[in-house]
Coordinates of C-alpha atoms in Angstrom, one line a residue:
X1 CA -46.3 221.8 96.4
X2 CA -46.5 225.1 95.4
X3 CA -45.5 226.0 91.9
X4 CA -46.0 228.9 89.5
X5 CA -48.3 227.7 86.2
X6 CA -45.2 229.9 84.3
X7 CA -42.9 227.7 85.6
X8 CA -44.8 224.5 84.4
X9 CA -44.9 225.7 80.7
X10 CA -41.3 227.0 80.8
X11 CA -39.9 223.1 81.1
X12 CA -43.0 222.0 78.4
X13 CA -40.0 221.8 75.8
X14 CA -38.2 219.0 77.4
X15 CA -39.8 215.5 76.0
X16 CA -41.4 213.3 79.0
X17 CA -39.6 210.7 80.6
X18 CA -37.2 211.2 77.2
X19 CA -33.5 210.5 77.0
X20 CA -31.3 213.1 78.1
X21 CA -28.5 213.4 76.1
X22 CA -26.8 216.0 73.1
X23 CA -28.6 215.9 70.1
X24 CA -26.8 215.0 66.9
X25 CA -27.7 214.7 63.3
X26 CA -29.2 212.0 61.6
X27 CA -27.3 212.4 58.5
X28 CA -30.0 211.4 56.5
X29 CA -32.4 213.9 56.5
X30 CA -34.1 211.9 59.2
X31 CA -34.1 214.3 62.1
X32 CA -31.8 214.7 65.2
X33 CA -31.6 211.7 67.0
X34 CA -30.1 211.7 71.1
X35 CA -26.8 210.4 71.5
X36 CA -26.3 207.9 74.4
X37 CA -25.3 209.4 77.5
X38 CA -21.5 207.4 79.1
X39 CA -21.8 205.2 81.4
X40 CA -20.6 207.5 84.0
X41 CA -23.2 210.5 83.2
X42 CA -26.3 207.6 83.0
X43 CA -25.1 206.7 86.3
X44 CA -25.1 210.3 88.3
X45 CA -28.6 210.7 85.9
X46 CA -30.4 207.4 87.9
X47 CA -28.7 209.0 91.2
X48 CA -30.3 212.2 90.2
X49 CA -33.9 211.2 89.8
X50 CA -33.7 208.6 92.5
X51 CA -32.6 211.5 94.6
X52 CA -34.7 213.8 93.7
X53 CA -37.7 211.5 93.9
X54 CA -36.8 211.2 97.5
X55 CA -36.1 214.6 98.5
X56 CA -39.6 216.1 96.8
X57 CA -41.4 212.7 98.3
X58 CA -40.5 214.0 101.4
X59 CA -40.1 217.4 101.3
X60 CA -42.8 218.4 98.8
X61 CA -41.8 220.1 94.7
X62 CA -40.2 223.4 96.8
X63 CA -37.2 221.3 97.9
X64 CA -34.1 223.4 96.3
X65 CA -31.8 221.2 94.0
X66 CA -29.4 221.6 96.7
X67 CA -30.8 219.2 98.3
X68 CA -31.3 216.8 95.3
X69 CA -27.5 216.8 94.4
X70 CA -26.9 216.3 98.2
X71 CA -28.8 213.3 98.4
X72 CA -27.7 211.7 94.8
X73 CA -23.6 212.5 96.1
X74 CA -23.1 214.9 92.6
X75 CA -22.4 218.2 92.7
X76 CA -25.3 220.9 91.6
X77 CA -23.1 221.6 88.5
X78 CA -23.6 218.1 87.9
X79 CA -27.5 217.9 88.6
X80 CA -28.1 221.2 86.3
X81 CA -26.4 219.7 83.5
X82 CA -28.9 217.1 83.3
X83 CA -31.9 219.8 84.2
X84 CA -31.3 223.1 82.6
X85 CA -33.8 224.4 85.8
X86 CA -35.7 222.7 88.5
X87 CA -38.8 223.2 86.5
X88 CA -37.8 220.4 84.2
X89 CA -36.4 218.0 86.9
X90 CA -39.9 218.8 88.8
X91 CA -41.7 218.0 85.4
X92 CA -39.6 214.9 84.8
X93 CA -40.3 213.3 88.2
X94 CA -43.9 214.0 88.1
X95 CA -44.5 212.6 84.5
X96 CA -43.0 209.8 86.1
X97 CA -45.3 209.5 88.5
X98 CA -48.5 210.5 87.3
X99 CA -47.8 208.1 84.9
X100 CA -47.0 204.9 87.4
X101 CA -50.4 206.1 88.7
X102 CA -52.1 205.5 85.5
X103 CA -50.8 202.0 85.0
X104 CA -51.6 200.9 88.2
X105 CA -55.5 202.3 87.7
X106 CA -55.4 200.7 84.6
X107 CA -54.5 197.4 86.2
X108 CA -56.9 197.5 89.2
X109 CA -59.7 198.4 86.5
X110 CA -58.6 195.8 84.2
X111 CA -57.9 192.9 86.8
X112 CA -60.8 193.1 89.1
X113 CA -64.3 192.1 88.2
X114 CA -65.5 194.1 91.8
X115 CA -65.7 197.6 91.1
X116 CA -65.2 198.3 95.0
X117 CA -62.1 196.0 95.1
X118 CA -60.9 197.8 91.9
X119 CA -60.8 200.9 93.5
X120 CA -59.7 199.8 96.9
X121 CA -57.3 197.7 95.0
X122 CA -55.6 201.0 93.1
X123 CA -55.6 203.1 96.4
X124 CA -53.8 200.3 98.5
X125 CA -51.5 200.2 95.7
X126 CA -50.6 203.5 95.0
X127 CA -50.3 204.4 98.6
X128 CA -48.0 201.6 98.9
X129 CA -45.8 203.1 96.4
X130 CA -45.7 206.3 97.6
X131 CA -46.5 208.1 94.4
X132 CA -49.3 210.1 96.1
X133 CA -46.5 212.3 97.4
X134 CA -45.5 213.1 94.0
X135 CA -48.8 214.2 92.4
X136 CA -48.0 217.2 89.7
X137 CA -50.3 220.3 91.9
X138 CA -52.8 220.3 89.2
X139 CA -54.1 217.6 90.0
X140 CA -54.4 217.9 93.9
X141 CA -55.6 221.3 93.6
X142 CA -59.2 221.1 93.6
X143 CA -62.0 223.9 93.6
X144 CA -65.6 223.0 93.8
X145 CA -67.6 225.2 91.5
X146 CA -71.4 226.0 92.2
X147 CA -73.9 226.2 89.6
X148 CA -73.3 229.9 88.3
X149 CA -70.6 231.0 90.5
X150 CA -66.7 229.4 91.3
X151 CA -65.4 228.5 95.0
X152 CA -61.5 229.9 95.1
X153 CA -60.3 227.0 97.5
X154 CA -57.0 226.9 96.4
X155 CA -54.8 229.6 94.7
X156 CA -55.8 229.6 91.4
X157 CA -52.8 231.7 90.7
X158 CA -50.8 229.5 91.7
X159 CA -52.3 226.3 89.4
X160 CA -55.5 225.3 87.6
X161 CA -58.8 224.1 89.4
X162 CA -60.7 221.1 89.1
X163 CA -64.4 222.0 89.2
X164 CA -66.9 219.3 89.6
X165 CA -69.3 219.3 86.7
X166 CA -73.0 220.5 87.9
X167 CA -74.6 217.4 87.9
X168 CA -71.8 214.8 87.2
X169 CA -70.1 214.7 90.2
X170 CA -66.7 214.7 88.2
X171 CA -63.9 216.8 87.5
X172 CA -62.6 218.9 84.9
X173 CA -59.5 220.8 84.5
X174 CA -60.2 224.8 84.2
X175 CA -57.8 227.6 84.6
X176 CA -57.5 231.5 85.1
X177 CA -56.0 231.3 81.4
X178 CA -58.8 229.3 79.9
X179 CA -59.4 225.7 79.1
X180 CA -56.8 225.6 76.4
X181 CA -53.9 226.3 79.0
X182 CA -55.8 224.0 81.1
X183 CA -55.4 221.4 78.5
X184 CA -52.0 221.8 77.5
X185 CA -50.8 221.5 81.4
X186 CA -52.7 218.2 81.3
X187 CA -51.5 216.5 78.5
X188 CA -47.6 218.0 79.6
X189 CA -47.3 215.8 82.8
X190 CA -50.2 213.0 81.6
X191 CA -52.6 214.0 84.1
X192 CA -55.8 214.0 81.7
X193 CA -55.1 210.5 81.5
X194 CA -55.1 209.7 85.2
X195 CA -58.2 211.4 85.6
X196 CA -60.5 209.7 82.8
X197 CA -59.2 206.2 84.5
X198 CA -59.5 206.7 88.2
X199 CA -62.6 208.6 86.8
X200 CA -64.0 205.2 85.5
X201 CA -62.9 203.4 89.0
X202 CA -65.2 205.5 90.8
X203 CA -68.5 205.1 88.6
X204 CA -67.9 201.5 88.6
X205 CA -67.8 201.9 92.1
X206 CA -70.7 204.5 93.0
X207 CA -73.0 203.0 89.9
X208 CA -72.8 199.5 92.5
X209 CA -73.6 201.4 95.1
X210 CA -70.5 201.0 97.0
X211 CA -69.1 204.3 97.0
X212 CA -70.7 206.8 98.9
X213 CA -72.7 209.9 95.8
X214 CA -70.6 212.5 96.6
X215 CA -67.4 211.3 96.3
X216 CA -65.4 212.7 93.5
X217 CA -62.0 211.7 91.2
X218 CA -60.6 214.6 93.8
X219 CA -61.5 213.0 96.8
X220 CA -59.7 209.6 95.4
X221 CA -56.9 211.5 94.5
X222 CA -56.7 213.5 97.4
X223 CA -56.3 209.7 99.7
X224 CA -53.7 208.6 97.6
X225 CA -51.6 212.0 98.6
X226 CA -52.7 212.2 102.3
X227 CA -52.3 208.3 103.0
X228 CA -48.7 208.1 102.0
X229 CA -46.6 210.1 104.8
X230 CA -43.6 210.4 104.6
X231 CA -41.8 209.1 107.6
X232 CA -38.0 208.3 108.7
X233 CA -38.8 204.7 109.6
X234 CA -39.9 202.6 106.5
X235 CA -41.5 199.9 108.8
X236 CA -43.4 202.7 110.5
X237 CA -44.0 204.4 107.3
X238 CA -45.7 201.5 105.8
X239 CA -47.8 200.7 109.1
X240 CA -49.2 204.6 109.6
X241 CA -50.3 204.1 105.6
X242 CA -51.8 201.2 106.1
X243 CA -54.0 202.2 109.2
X244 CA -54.5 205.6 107.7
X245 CA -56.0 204.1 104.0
X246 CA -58.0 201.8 106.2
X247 CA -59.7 204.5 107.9
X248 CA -60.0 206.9 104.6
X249 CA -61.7 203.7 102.8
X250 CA -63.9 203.2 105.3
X251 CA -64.9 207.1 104.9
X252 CA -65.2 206.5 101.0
X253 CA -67.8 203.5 101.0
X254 CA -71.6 204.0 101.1
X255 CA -73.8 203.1 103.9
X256 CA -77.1 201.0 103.9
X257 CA -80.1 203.3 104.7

């Protein structure tokens, strides 16, 4: 999931998760309003994104929209009249999905009294849904900074860090550009929000003592991605999840002294 910060801020311009449609005037001095797409064009639009949701699921954010308008039966004319550039499509699907990510935290946070079945609860969830596979890069790419000095794990060329906080244990978003690029790639694809919940999943979880000290919103994050392969059999898919999040969590929880 490699993907150029420059190509992140060039789709910024397109509303998340917005109708896609030609824009018209109000007539009233109201603003321009989007005119409903025909029933045809929504169609091949749901073919697109379902497509597209499968092809980068499986074959990661550098899948070429070749292979999108294969798998949604259009032509690429058709597929680029929707998406000026694969930038936007690749926004669009991971809004989606950071988003769906969100909710369910927020439901596992709001629903369960247990902080460790809250959090175990939001993992087995999301890896069930698959949307660890669709994770915008920011958030997967993490760097761990030391007190008075930075770790380059990743390519921070490529997309901002997340550096743990000296002595918090949690993450904040940092770039080569500064923090106010840093912010406005967050708030673009929704992933600030993701953070601060699953961030409050696991201090419920470590403040009970149930989550091992060390791990971080990252290492959460990171599960959710490496738990959900994606394999040609759904039954076998789902079975290799479930075994794998079984092991992770068991990696994830604190042990008596």
């Amino acid at each position: 999931m490699h993907m150029q910060d420059s190509r992140w801020s060039t789709a910024s311009a397109v509303a998340p998760g917005g109708p896609i449609g030609t824009a018209a005037g109000g007539g009233r001095g109201d603003g321009p309003r989007q005119a409903p797409l025909r029933v045809d064009a929504q169609r091949n639009l749901e073919h697109v994104l379902r497509a597209a949701r499968e092809v980068f699921g499986e074959l990661g954010y550098g899948a070429p929209m070749e292979d999108v308008a294969r798998r949604a039966r259009v032509g690429v004319g058709t597929v680029y009249r929707r998406f000026p550039s694969k930038d936007v499509l690749v926004r669009r699907i991971a809004e989606e999905e950071t988003s769906r990510l969100t909710d369910q935290a927020r439901a596992a946070l709001g629903q369960e009294d247990e902080p460790w079945s809250a959090l175990s609860r939001f993992l087995r969830t999301s890896v069930a849904s698959g949307a660890g596979r669709l994770l915008p890069p920011q958030v997967l790419r993490v760097g761990v900074a030391e007190e008075g000095g930075a770790a380059d794990v990743f390519d921070a060329a490529r997309v901002p860090q997340q550096r743990v906080q000296p002595g918090s244990g949690e993450l904040r978003l940092v770039s080569d550009e500064g923090a106010a690029g840093a912010a406005s790639l967050a708030e673009d694809t929704g992933a600030a929000a993701l953070l601060e919940v699953v961030g409050q999943l696991v201090e419920r979880a470590r403040a009970a003592g149930e989550l091992r000290p060390d791990v971080s919103v990252s290492d959460v994050l990171l599960v959710i991605a490496t738990a959900a392969p994606s394999l040609p059999d759904a039954a076998q898919q789902a079975a290799a999840s479930a075994r794998l999040l079984d092991i992770l969590l068991e990696g994830l929880r604190s042990r008596p002294a």
